[in-house]
C-alpha cells in the first residue's frame, strides 16, 4: 500500500495540494539573487543563499522586509522603504529563474498521482504572477488543475483560506484531501483547514526542524509516498 494512503485508512486522497518553494522547487538561489540585487541598489552587502533560505516562506513582502532588516525579525523596517524595495525585488525576480530546479522525487509522485487521475493544486505564498511561468519553465505546469498564489486571496498561509478555496473548487471535504509542504506555515494551514499534512525534510523552515511541527507524515523525498 502506498504511504500516501496512510492518513486515509488505506484509501487514496481525493485531491492533493502542494506548496511550491521548498517542496516542489528549490528556488532559493534565484530568490537570493533578487534579494542581493535590491540590497546592492541600496549599497548594502549581499545576504547570500544561506540567509535567504531561512527567510523565505511568508511571501515576497516579508522576504524583502527581512532582507532590509538583515534578520528574520523585521518589525523595525519602515514601510516606505520596504515598499520601494519590494518593487525592486519583484522586477529583479521576474528575470531571475535560471537557477531554480525541481527536487528529486517530485516528478515520480506527480506522475503517479496523474496516472490515478487524482487532481492536484499548488498553494503558495509566492505572488501569483510568478507561479504559472515558473511551473512552465520547470516542466511541471501540466500537472496542476488549480494555482493559488500569495496574493490570489486576501489571506495567505498559515491562514487556512487558500486551502479551503481549493477544497471548494474541487468539491472535496478536508478529511479527504492532503496537503504537502515543507514549513510550519504549511502544517499550521493544513491543521486549521482540517486536512492531513505531509512535510518534507529538505525544504525551507526558517532554520528549524520541520519535525517539531508534528506533521502526519515526514519524508525525505516525495517519491517515498508512492
Short mmCIF file of N, CA, C and O in Angstrom, two decimals, residues 34-155:
data_model
loop_
_atom_site.label_atom_id
_atom_site.label_comp_id
_atom_site.label_asym_id
_atom_site.label_seq_id
_atom_site.Cartn_x
_atom_site.Cartn_y
_atom_site.Cartn_z
N UNK A 34 17.82 37.86 -6.45
CA UNK A 34 16.95 39.03 -6.50
C UNK A 34 17.07 39.86 -5.21
O UNK A 34 17.08 41.09 -5.25
N UNK A 35 17.18 39.18 -4.08
CA UNK A 35 17.39 39.88 -2.80
C UNK A 35 18.71 40.64 -2.83
O UNK A 35 18.79 41.82 -2.44
N UNK A 36 19.77 39.98 -3.28
CA UNK A 36 21.07 40.63 -3.32
C UNK A 36 21.07 41.83 -4.27
O UNK A 36 21.78 42.82 -4.04
N UNK A 37 20.27 41.76 -5.32
CA UNK A 37 20.15 42.90 -6.24
C UNK A 37 19.54 44.11 -5.54
O UNK A 37 20.06 45.23 -5.65
N UNK A 38 18.45 43.90 -4.81
CA UNK A 38 17.81 45.04 -4.14
C UNK A 38 18.73 45.60 -3.06
O UNK A 38 18.73 46.82 -2.80
N UNK A 39 19.51 44.74 -2.41
CA UNK A 39 20.45 45.22 -1.40
C UNK A 39 21.59 46.02 -2.05
O UNK A 39 22.01 47.06 -1.52
N UNK A 40 22.07 45.53 -3.19
CA UNK A 40 23.14 46.25 -3.89
C UNK A 40 22.69 47.64 -4.33
O UNK A 40 23.48 48.60 -4.29
N UNK A 41 21.43 47.76 -4.75
CA UNK A 41 20.90 49.06 -5.14
C UNK A 41 20.95 50.06 -3.98
O UNK A 41 20.97 51.27 -4.21
N UNK A 42 20.96 49.52 -2.77
CA UNK A 42 20.96 50.38 -1.58
C UNK A 42 22.33 50.42 -0.91
O UNK A 42 22.44 50.87 0.23
N UNK A 43 23.34 49.93 -1.61
CA UNK A 43 24.69 49.98 -1.07
C UNK A 43 24.92 49.05 0.10
O UNK A 43 25.82 49.29 0.92
N UNK A 44 24.13 48.00 0.18
CA UNK A 44 24.25 47.07 1.30
C UNK A 44 24.93 45.78 0.85
O UNK A 44 24.84 45.40 -0.32
N UNK A 45 25.59 45.07 1.76
CA UNK A 45 26.22 43.80 1.39
C UNK A 45 25.20 42.73 1.04
O UNK A 45 24.05 42.77 1.53
N UNK A 46 25.59 41.80 0.22
CA UNK A 46 24.71 40.70 -0.19
C UNK A 46 24.34 39.84 1.02
O UNK A 46 25.13 39.67 1.96
N UNK A 47 23.14 39.30 0.97
CA UNK A 47 22.69 38.39 2.03
C UNK A 47 23.20 36.98 1.78
O UNK A 47 23.64 36.30 2.70
N UNK A 48 23.10 36.52 0.52
CA UNK A 48 23.56 35.17 0.19
C UNK A 48 22.49 34.12 0.38
O UNK A 48 21.47 34.32 1.04
N UNK A 49 22.76 32.97 -0.20
CA UNK A 49 21.79 31.88 -0.26
C UNK A 49 21.41 31.36 1.12
O UNK A 49 20.22 31.12 1.40
N UNK A 50 22.36 31.18 2.00
CA UNK A 50 22.06 30.54 3.28
C UNK A 50 21.13 31.39 4.14
O UNK A 50 20.21 30.88 4.78
N UNK A 51 21.33 32.69 4.18
CA UNK A 51 20.42 33.55 4.93
C UNK A 51 19.04 33.58 4.30
O UNK A 51 18.02 33.46 4.99
N UNK A 52 19.01 33.73 2.97
CA UNK A 52 17.71 33.79 2.29
C UNK A 52 16.94 32.49 2.48
O UNK A 52 15.70 32.50 2.60
N UNK A 53 17.63 31.38 2.54
CA UNK A 53 16.96 30.08 2.76
C UNK A 53 16.13 30.11 4.03
O UNK A 53 15.04 29.51 4.10
N UNK A 54 16.61 30.79 5.06
CA UNK A 54 15.87 30.86 6.32
C UNK A 54 14.79 31.94 6.31
O UNK A 54 13.91 31.94 7.17
N UNK A 55 14.85 32.86 5.34
CA UNK A 55 13.91 33.99 5.32
C UNK A 55 12.67 33.73 4.47
O UNK A 55 11.67 34.44 4.62
N UNK A 56 12.71 32.77 3.55
CA UNK A 56 11.59 32.58 2.64
C UNK A 56 10.46 31.84 3.32
O UNK A 56 10.64 31.20 4.36
N UNK A 57 9.26 31.90 2.71
CA UNK A 57 8.12 31.13 3.17
C UNK A 57 6.91 31.94 3.57
O UNK A 57 5.83 31.38 3.73
N UNK A 58 7.10 33.25 3.73
CA UNK A 58 5.97 34.09 4.16
C UNK A 58 5.58 35.12 3.11
O UNK A 58 4.93 36.12 3.42
N UNK A 59 5.98 34.89 1.87
CA UNK A 59 5.63 35.81 0.79
C UNK A 59 6.73 36.81 0.51
O UNK A 59 7.67 37.00 1.30
N UNK A 60 6.62 37.48 -0.64
CA UNK A 60 7.68 38.38 -1.11
C UNK A 60 7.86 39.59 -0.20
O UNK A 60 8.99 40.01 0.07
N UNK A 61 6.78 40.17 0.30
CA UNK A 61 6.89 41.37 1.13
C UNK A 61 7.66 41.09 2.41
O UNK A 61 8.50 41.90 2.83
N UNK A 62 7.39 39.96 3.03
CA UNK A 62 8.09 39.61 4.27
C UNK A 62 9.55 39.27 3.97
O UNK A 62 10.45 39.66 4.73
N UNK A 63 9.81 38.59 2.87
CA UNK A 63 11.19 38.29 2.48
C UNK A 63 11.99 39.58 2.31
O UNK A 63 13.13 39.69 2.80
N UNK A 64 11.42 40.55 1.65
CA UNK A 64 12.11 41.83 1.43
C UNK A 64 12.33 42.55 2.75
O UNK A 64 13.41 43.12 3.00
N UNK A 65 11.33 42.55 3.62
CA UNK A 65 11.50 43.20 4.92
C UNK A 65 12.61 42.54 5.72
O UNK A 65 13.40 43.21 6.39
N UNK A 66 12.68 41.22 5.66
CA UNK A 66 13.76 40.51 6.36
C UNK A 66 15.12 40.84 5.76
O UNK A 66 16.11 40.98 6.49
N UNK A 67 15.16 40.99 4.44
CA UNK A 67 16.42 41.36 3.78
C UNK A 67 16.88 42.74 4.23
O UNK A 67 18.07 42.96 4.51
N UNK A 68 15.95 43.67 4.34
CA UNK A 68 16.29 45.03 4.78
C UNK A 68 16.72 45.04 6.24
O UNK A 68 17.60 45.82 6.63
N UNK A 69 16.10 44.19 7.05
CA UNK A 69 16.47 44.10 8.46
C UNK A 69 17.74 43.29 8.66
O UNK A 69 18.39 43.41 9.71
N UNK A 70 18.08 42.45 7.66
CA UNK A 70 19.22 41.56 7.82
C UNK A 70 18.96 40.46 8.83
O UNK A 70 19.89 39.86 9.38
N UNK A 71 17.68 40.17 9.06
CA UNK A 71 17.32 39.24 10.12
C UNK A 71 15.91 38.72 9.86
O UNK A 71 15.11 39.40 9.20
N UNK A 72 15.61 37.55 10.39
CA UNK A 72 14.25 37.02 10.23
C UNK A 72 13.23 37.89 10.95
O UNK A 72 12.06 37.97 10.56
N UNK A 73 13.65 38.57 12.03
CA UNK A 73 12.79 39.54 12.71
C UNK A 73 12.90 40.87 11.98
O UNK A 73 13.99 41.41 11.80
N UNK A 74 11.77 41.42 11.57
CA UNK A 74 11.80 42.57 10.67
C UNK A 74 10.83 43.69 11.07
O UNK A 74 10.51 44.56 10.26
N UNK A 75 10.38 43.69 12.32
CA UNK A 75 9.34 44.63 12.74
C UNK A 75 9.78 46.09 12.60
O UNK A 75 8.95 46.98 12.43
N UNK A 76 11.08 46.37 12.66
CA UNK A 76 11.54 47.75 12.63
C UNK A 76 11.71 48.34 11.25
O UNK A 76 12.10 49.50 11.12
N UNK A 77 11.43 47.57 10.20
CA UNK A 77 11.62 48.06 8.84
C UNK A 77 10.51 49.05 8.50
O UNK A 77 9.33 48.76 8.68
N UNK A 78 10.90 50.22 8.01
CA UNK A 78 9.91 51.26 7.69
C UNK A 78 9.16 50.93 6.41
O UNK A 78 9.75 50.47 5.43
N UNK A 79 7.87 51.21 6.39
CA UNK A 79 7.00 50.84 5.28
C UNK A 79 7.40 51.46 3.94
O UNK A 79 7.46 50.75 2.95
N UNK A 80 7.68 52.77 3.86
CA UNK A 80 8.03 53.33 2.55
C UNK A 80 9.27 52.68 1.94
O UNK A 80 9.31 52.39 0.74
N UNK A 81 10.29 52.43 2.77
CA UNK A 81 11.50 51.78 2.28
C UNK A 81 11.19 50.36 1.81
O UNK A 81 11.66 49.92 0.76
N UNK A 82 10.38 49.66 2.57
CA UNK A 82 10.04 48.28 2.23
C UNK A 82 9.24 48.21 0.94
O UNK A 82 9.44 47.31 0.12
N UNK A 83 8.34 49.16 0.73
CA UNK A 83 7.52 49.15 -0.48
C UNK A 83 8.38 49.37 -1.73
O UNK A 83 8.21 48.70 -2.75
N UNK A 84 9.33 50.31 -1.65
CA UNK A 84 10.22 50.56 -2.79
C UNK A 84 11.12 49.36 -3.05
O UNK A 84 11.35 48.96 -4.20
N UNK A 85 11.62 48.77 -1.97
CA UNK A 85 12.49 47.60 -2.11
C UNK A 85 11.73 46.42 -2.69
O UNK A 85 12.29 45.63 -3.47
N UNK A 86 10.47 46.27 -2.32
CA UNK A 86 9.66 45.18 -2.85
C UNK A 86 9.53 45.29 -4.36
O UNK A 86 9.63 44.29 -5.09
N UNK A 87 9.31 46.49 -4.87
CA UNK A 87 9.20 46.67 -6.32
C UNK A 87 10.52 46.32 -7.01
O UNK A 87 10.52 45.72 -8.08
N UNK A 88 11.64 46.69 -6.39
CA UNK A 88 12.95 46.33 -6.96
C UNK A 88 13.14 44.81 -6.96
O UNK A 88 13.66 44.24 -7.92
N UNK A 89 12.72 44.18 -5.88
CA UNK A 89 12.83 42.72 -5.79
C UNK A 89 11.98 42.04 -6.86
O UNK A 89 12.45 41.14 -7.56
N UNK A 90 10.72 42.45 -6.99
CA UNK A 90 9.82 41.82 -7.96
C UNK A 90 10.33 41.99 -9.39
O UNK A 90 10.25 41.06 -10.20
N UNK A 91 10.87 43.17 -9.69
CA UNK A 91 11.41 43.39 -11.03
C UNK A 91 12.61 42.51 -11.29
O UNK A 91 12.76 41.94 -12.38
N UNK A 92 13.48 42.36 -10.29
CA UNK A 92 14.66 41.52 -10.46
C UNK A 92 14.28 40.04 -10.56
O UNK A 92 14.80 39.30 -11.40
N UNK A 93 13.34 39.62 -9.71
CA UNK A 93 12.97 38.20 -9.70
C UNK A 93 12.23 37.79 -10.97
O UNK A 93 12.32 36.64 -11.40
N UNK A 94 11.54 38.72 -11.59
CA UNK A 94 10.82 38.40 -12.83
C UNK A 94 11.78 37.91 -13.91
O UNK A 94 11.38 37.13 -14.79
N UNK A 95 13.03 38.33 -13.85
CA UNK A 95 14.03 37.93 -14.85
C UNK A 95 15.04 36.94 -14.31
O UNK A 95 16.07 36.69 -14.94
N UNK A 96 14.76 36.35 -13.13
CA UNK A 96 15.77 35.54 -12.46
C UNK A 96 15.19 34.19 -12.06
O UNK A 96 14.80 33.98 -10.93
N UNK A 97 15.11 33.27 -13.03
CA UNK A 97 14.59 31.93 -12.73
C UNK A 97 15.51 30.82 -13.24
O UNK A 97 15.14 29.65 -13.22
N UNK A 98 16.70 31.19 -13.68
CA UNK A 98 17.56 30.21 -14.32
C UNK A 98 18.11 29.16 -13.36
O UNK A 98 18.48 28.05 -13.78
N UNK A 99 18.18 29.47 -12.07
CA UNK A 99 18.82 28.57 -11.11
C UNK A 99 17.82 27.67 -10.38
O UNK A 99 18.22 26.79 -9.62
N UNK A 100 16.52 27.89 -10.58
CA UNK A 100 15.50 27.09 -9.90
C UNK A 100 15.43 25.69 -10.49
O UNK A 100 15.43 25.51 -11.70
N UNK A 101 15.35 24.68 -9.61
CA UNK A 101 15.34 23.29 -10.03
C UNK A 101 14.22 22.51 -9.33
O UNK A 101 13.85 22.83 -8.20
N UNK A 102 13.72 21.49 -10.00
CA UNK A 102 12.76 20.56 -9.41
C UNK A 102 13.51 19.60 -8.49
O UNK A 102 14.55 19.05 -8.87
N UNK A 103 13.01 19.42 -7.29
CA UNK A 103 13.66 18.48 -6.36
C UNK A 103 13.56 17.05 -6.87
O UNK A 103 12.55 16.66 -7.49
N UNK A 104 14.57 16.22 -6.61
CA UNK A 104 14.47 14.79 -6.91
C UNK A 104 13.26 14.19 -6.18
O UNK A 104 12.97 14.56 -5.04
N UNK A 105 12.56 13.30 -6.84
CA UNK A 105 11.41 12.63 -6.23
C UNK A 105 10.09 13.29 -6.51
O UNK A 105 9.03 12.68 -6.29
N UNK A 106 10.12 14.53 -7.00
CA UNK A 106 8.86 15.24 -7.25
C UNK A 106 8.12 14.67 -8.45
O UNK A 106 6.93 14.31 -8.37
N UNK A 107 8.80 14.58 -9.59
CA UNK A 107 8.13 14.13 -10.81
C UNK A 107 7.58 12.71 -10.70
O UNK A 107 6.46 12.46 -11.17
N UNK A 108 8.29 11.76 -10.07
CA UNK A 108 7.68 10.43 -9.91
C UNK A 108 6.36 10.45 -9.16
O UNK A 108 5.42 9.75 -9.55
N UNK A 109 6.26 11.26 -8.11
CA UNK A 109 4.98 11.33 -7.38
C UNK A 109 3.91 11.98 -8.23
O UNK A 109 2.76 11.51 -8.27
N UNK A 110 4.23 13.09 -8.90
CA UNK A 110 3.23 13.75 -9.74
C UNK A 110 2.74 12.83 -10.85
O UNK A 110 1.54 12.79 -11.15
N UNK A 111 3.64 12.08 -11.45
CA UNK A 111 3.25 11.12 -12.49
C UNK A 111 2.34 10.04 -11.91
O UNK A 111 1.35 9.63 -12.54
N UNK A 112 2.66 9.57 -10.72
CA UNK A 112 1.89 8.51 -10.06
C UNK A 112 0.47 9.01 -9.77
O UNK A 112 -0.51 8.30 -10.01
N UNK A 113 0.36 10.22 -9.25
CA UNK A 113 -0.97 10.78 -8.96
C UNK A 113 -1.75 11.04 -10.24
O UNK A 113 -2.96 10.76 -10.31
N UNK A 114 -1.07 11.56 -11.26
CA UNK A 114 -1.74 11.84 -12.52
C UNK A 114 -2.27 10.56 -13.16
O UNK A 114 -3.37 10.54 -13.74
N UNK A 115 -1.51 9.47 -13.05
CA UNK A 115 -1.93 8.19 -13.62
C UNK A 115 -3.20 7.67 -12.94
O UNK A 115 -3.96 6.92 -13.54
N UNK A 116 -3.42 8.09 -11.70
CA UNK A 116 -4.62 7.68 -10.95
C UNK A 116 -5.71 8.75 -10.99
O UNK A 116 -6.69 8.66 -10.27
N UNK A 117 -5.49 9.76 -11.81
CA UNK A 117 -6.46 10.83 -12.03
C UNK A 117 -6.85 11.55 -10.75
O UNK A 117 -8.01 11.94 -10.55
N UNK A 118 -5.88 11.72 -9.88
CA UNK A 118 -6.11 12.48 -8.65
C UNK A 118 -5.76 13.94 -8.94
O UNK A 118 -4.63 14.25 -9.30
N UNK A 119 -6.72 14.84 -8.84
CA UNK A 119 -6.45 16.25 -9.16
C UNK A 119 -5.46 16.86 -8.17
O UNK A 119 -5.45 16.50 -6.98
N UNK A 120 -4.68 17.81 -8.66
CA UNK A 120 -3.63 18.43 -7.85
C UNK A 120 -3.71 19.95 -7.95
O UNK A 120 -4.19 20.50 -8.94
N UNK A 121 -3.19 20.60 -6.92
CA UNK A 121 -3.16 22.07 -6.86
C UNK A 121 -1.85 22.52 -6.25
O UNK A 121 -1.21 21.78 -5.50
N UNK A 122 -1.46 23.73 -6.58
CA UNK A 122 -0.35 24.40 -5.91
C UNK A 122 -0.92 25.53 -5.06
O UNK A 122 -1.72 26.33 -5.55
N UNK A 123 -0.53 25.57 -3.80
CA UNK A 123 -0.93 26.65 -2.89
C UNK A 123 0.36 27.22 -2.28
O UNK A 123 1.01 26.56 -1.47
N UNK A 124 0.72 28.41 -2.69
CA UNK A 124 1.99 29.01 -2.31
C UNK A 124 1.79 30.44 -1.85
O UNK A 124 0.81 31.08 -2.21
N UNK A 125 2.74 30.94 -1.08
CA UNK A 125 2.73 32.35 -0.71
C UNK A 125 3.49 33.22 -1.70
O UNK A 125 3.56 34.44 -1.54
N UNK A 126 4.06 32.60 -2.74
CA UNK A 126 4.71 33.36 -3.81
C UNK A 126 3.66 34.16 -4.58
O UNK A 126 2.55 33.66 -4.80
N UNK A 127 3.96 35.40 -4.99
CA UNK A 127 2.99 36.16 -5.79
C UNK A 127 2.48 35.36 -6.99
O UNK A 127 3.26 34.69 -7.68
N UNK A 128 1.18 35.44 -7.24
CA UNK A 128 0.55 34.60 -8.25
C UNK A 128 1.17 34.78 -9.64
O UNK A 128 1.26 33.82 -10.41
N UNK A 129 1.63 35.99 -9.95
CA UNK A 129 2.14 36.26 -11.30
C UNK A 129 3.35 35.40 -11.65
O UNK A 129 3.64 35.20 -12.83
N UNK A 130 4.05 34.89 -10.64
CA UNK A 130 5.25 34.09 -10.89
C UNK A 130 4.97 32.59 -10.96
O UNK A 130 5.83 31.83 -11.43
N UNK A 131 3.81 32.16 -10.49
CA UNK A 131 3.59 30.73 -10.27
C UNK A 131 3.50 29.96 -11.59
O UNK A 131 4.25 29.01 -11.83
N UNK A 132 2.57 30.34 -12.46
CA UNK A 132 2.40 29.62 -13.72
C UNK A 132 3.66 29.65 -14.59
O UNK A 132 4.07 28.61 -15.13
N UNK A 133 4.32 30.81 -14.77
CA UNK A 133 5.55 30.81 -15.57
C UNK A 133 6.64 29.92 -15.00
O UNK A 133 7.38 29.27 -15.75
N UNK A 134 6.74 29.88 -13.68
CA UNK A 134 7.77 29.05 -13.06
C UNK A 134 7.48 27.57 -13.25
O UNK A 134 8.38 26.77 -13.53
N UNK A 135 6.22 27.19 -13.13
CA UNK A 135 5.84 25.79 -13.39
C UNK A 135 6.08 25.42 -14.85
O UNK A 135 6.53 24.31 -15.16
N UNK A 136 5.79 26.35 -15.75
CA UNK A 136 6.02 26.10 -17.17
C UNK A 136 7.51 25.91 -17.43
O UNK A 136 7.91 24.98 -18.14
N UNK A 137 8.33 26.76 -16.87
CA UNK A 137 9.77 26.70 -17.10
C UNK A 137 10.37 25.41 -16.58
O UNK A 137 11.30 24.86 -17.18
N UNK A 138 9.86 24.90 -15.46
CA UNK A 138 10.42 23.71 -14.85
C UNK A 138 9.74 22.42 -15.30
O UNK A 138 10.05 21.33 -14.80
N UNK A 139 8.80 22.52 -16.23
CA UNK A 139 8.17 21.33 -16.78
C UNK A 139 7.07 20.74 -15.93
O UNK A 139 6.66 19.59 -16.16
N UNK A 140 6.54 21.49 -14.98
CA UNK A 140 5.51 20.96 -14.07
C UNK A 140 4.11 21.50 -14.34
O UNK A 140 3.17 21.12 -13.66
N UNK A 141 3.96 22.35 -15.33
CA UNK A 141 2.69 23.07 -15.48
C UNK A 141 1.51 22.16 -15.80
O UNK A 141 0.37 22.47 -15.46
N UNK A 142 1.75 21.04 -16.45
CA UNK A 142 0.64 20.19 -16.88
C UNK A 142 0.00 19.37 -15.78
O UNK A 142 -1.04 18.74 -16.01
N UNK A 143 0.56 19.40 -14.60
CA UNK A 143 0.06 18.53 -13.53
C UNK A 143 -1.07 19.15 -12.71
O UNK A 143 -1.85 18.42 -12.09
N UNK A 144 -1.16 20.46 -12.67
CA UNK A 144 -1.98 21.12 -11.65
C UNK A 144 -3.24 21.76 -12.23
O UNK A 144 -3.17 22.53 -13.19
N UNK A 145 -4.36 21.45 -11.59
CA UNK A 145 -5.65 22.00 -12.03
C UNK A 145 -5.89 23.39 -11.46
O UNK A 145 -6.54 24.21 -12.11
N UNK A 146 -5.37 23.64 -10.27
CA UNK A 146 -5.60 24.92 -9.61
C UNK A 146 -4.28 25.49 -9.09
O UNK A 146 -3.43 24.74 -8.58
N UNK A 147 -4.12 26.80 -9.21
CA UNK A 147 -2.94 27.51 -8.71
C UNK A 147 -3.41 28.66 -7.83
O UNK A 147 -4.19 29.50 -8.25
N UNK A 148 -2.91 28.69 -6.61
CA UNK A 148 -3.25 29.76 -5.67
C UNK A 148 -1.95 30.38 -5.20
O UNK A 148 -1.10 29.71 -4.60
N UNK A 149 -1.79 31.68 -5.46
CA UNK A 149 -0.60 32.41 -5.02
C UNK A 149 -0.85 33.16 -3.74
O UNK A 149 -1.96 33.18 -3.19
N UNK A 150 0.20 33.82 -3.26
CA UNK A 150 0.10 34.53 -2.01
C UNK A 150 -0.80 35.75 -2.06
O UNK A 150 -1.22 36.26 -1.01
N UNK A 151 -1.09 36.24 -3.26
CA UNK A 151 -1.98 37.39 -3.40
C UNK A 151 -3.25 37.05 -4.18
O UNK A 151 -3.99 37.95 -4.58
N UNK A 152 -3.52 35.77 -4.37
CA UNK A 152 -4.77 35.36 -5.02
C UNK A 152 -5.98 35.73 -4.16
O UNK A 152 -7.00 36.20 -4.66
N UNK A 153 -5.84 35.51 -2.86
CA UNK A 153 -6.87 35.87 -1.89
C UNK A 153 -6.33 36.95 -0.96
O UNK A 153 -5.15 37.29 -1.01
N UNK A 154 -7.17 37.44 -0.09
CA UNK A 154 -6.72 38.43 0.89
C UNK A 154 -5.83 37.80 1.95
O UNK A 154 -5.03 38.47 2.59
N UNK A 155 -5.99 36.48 2.16
CA UNK A 155 -5.21 35.77 3.16
C UNK A 155 -4.19 34.85 2.49
O UNK A 155 -4.39 34.40 1.35
#
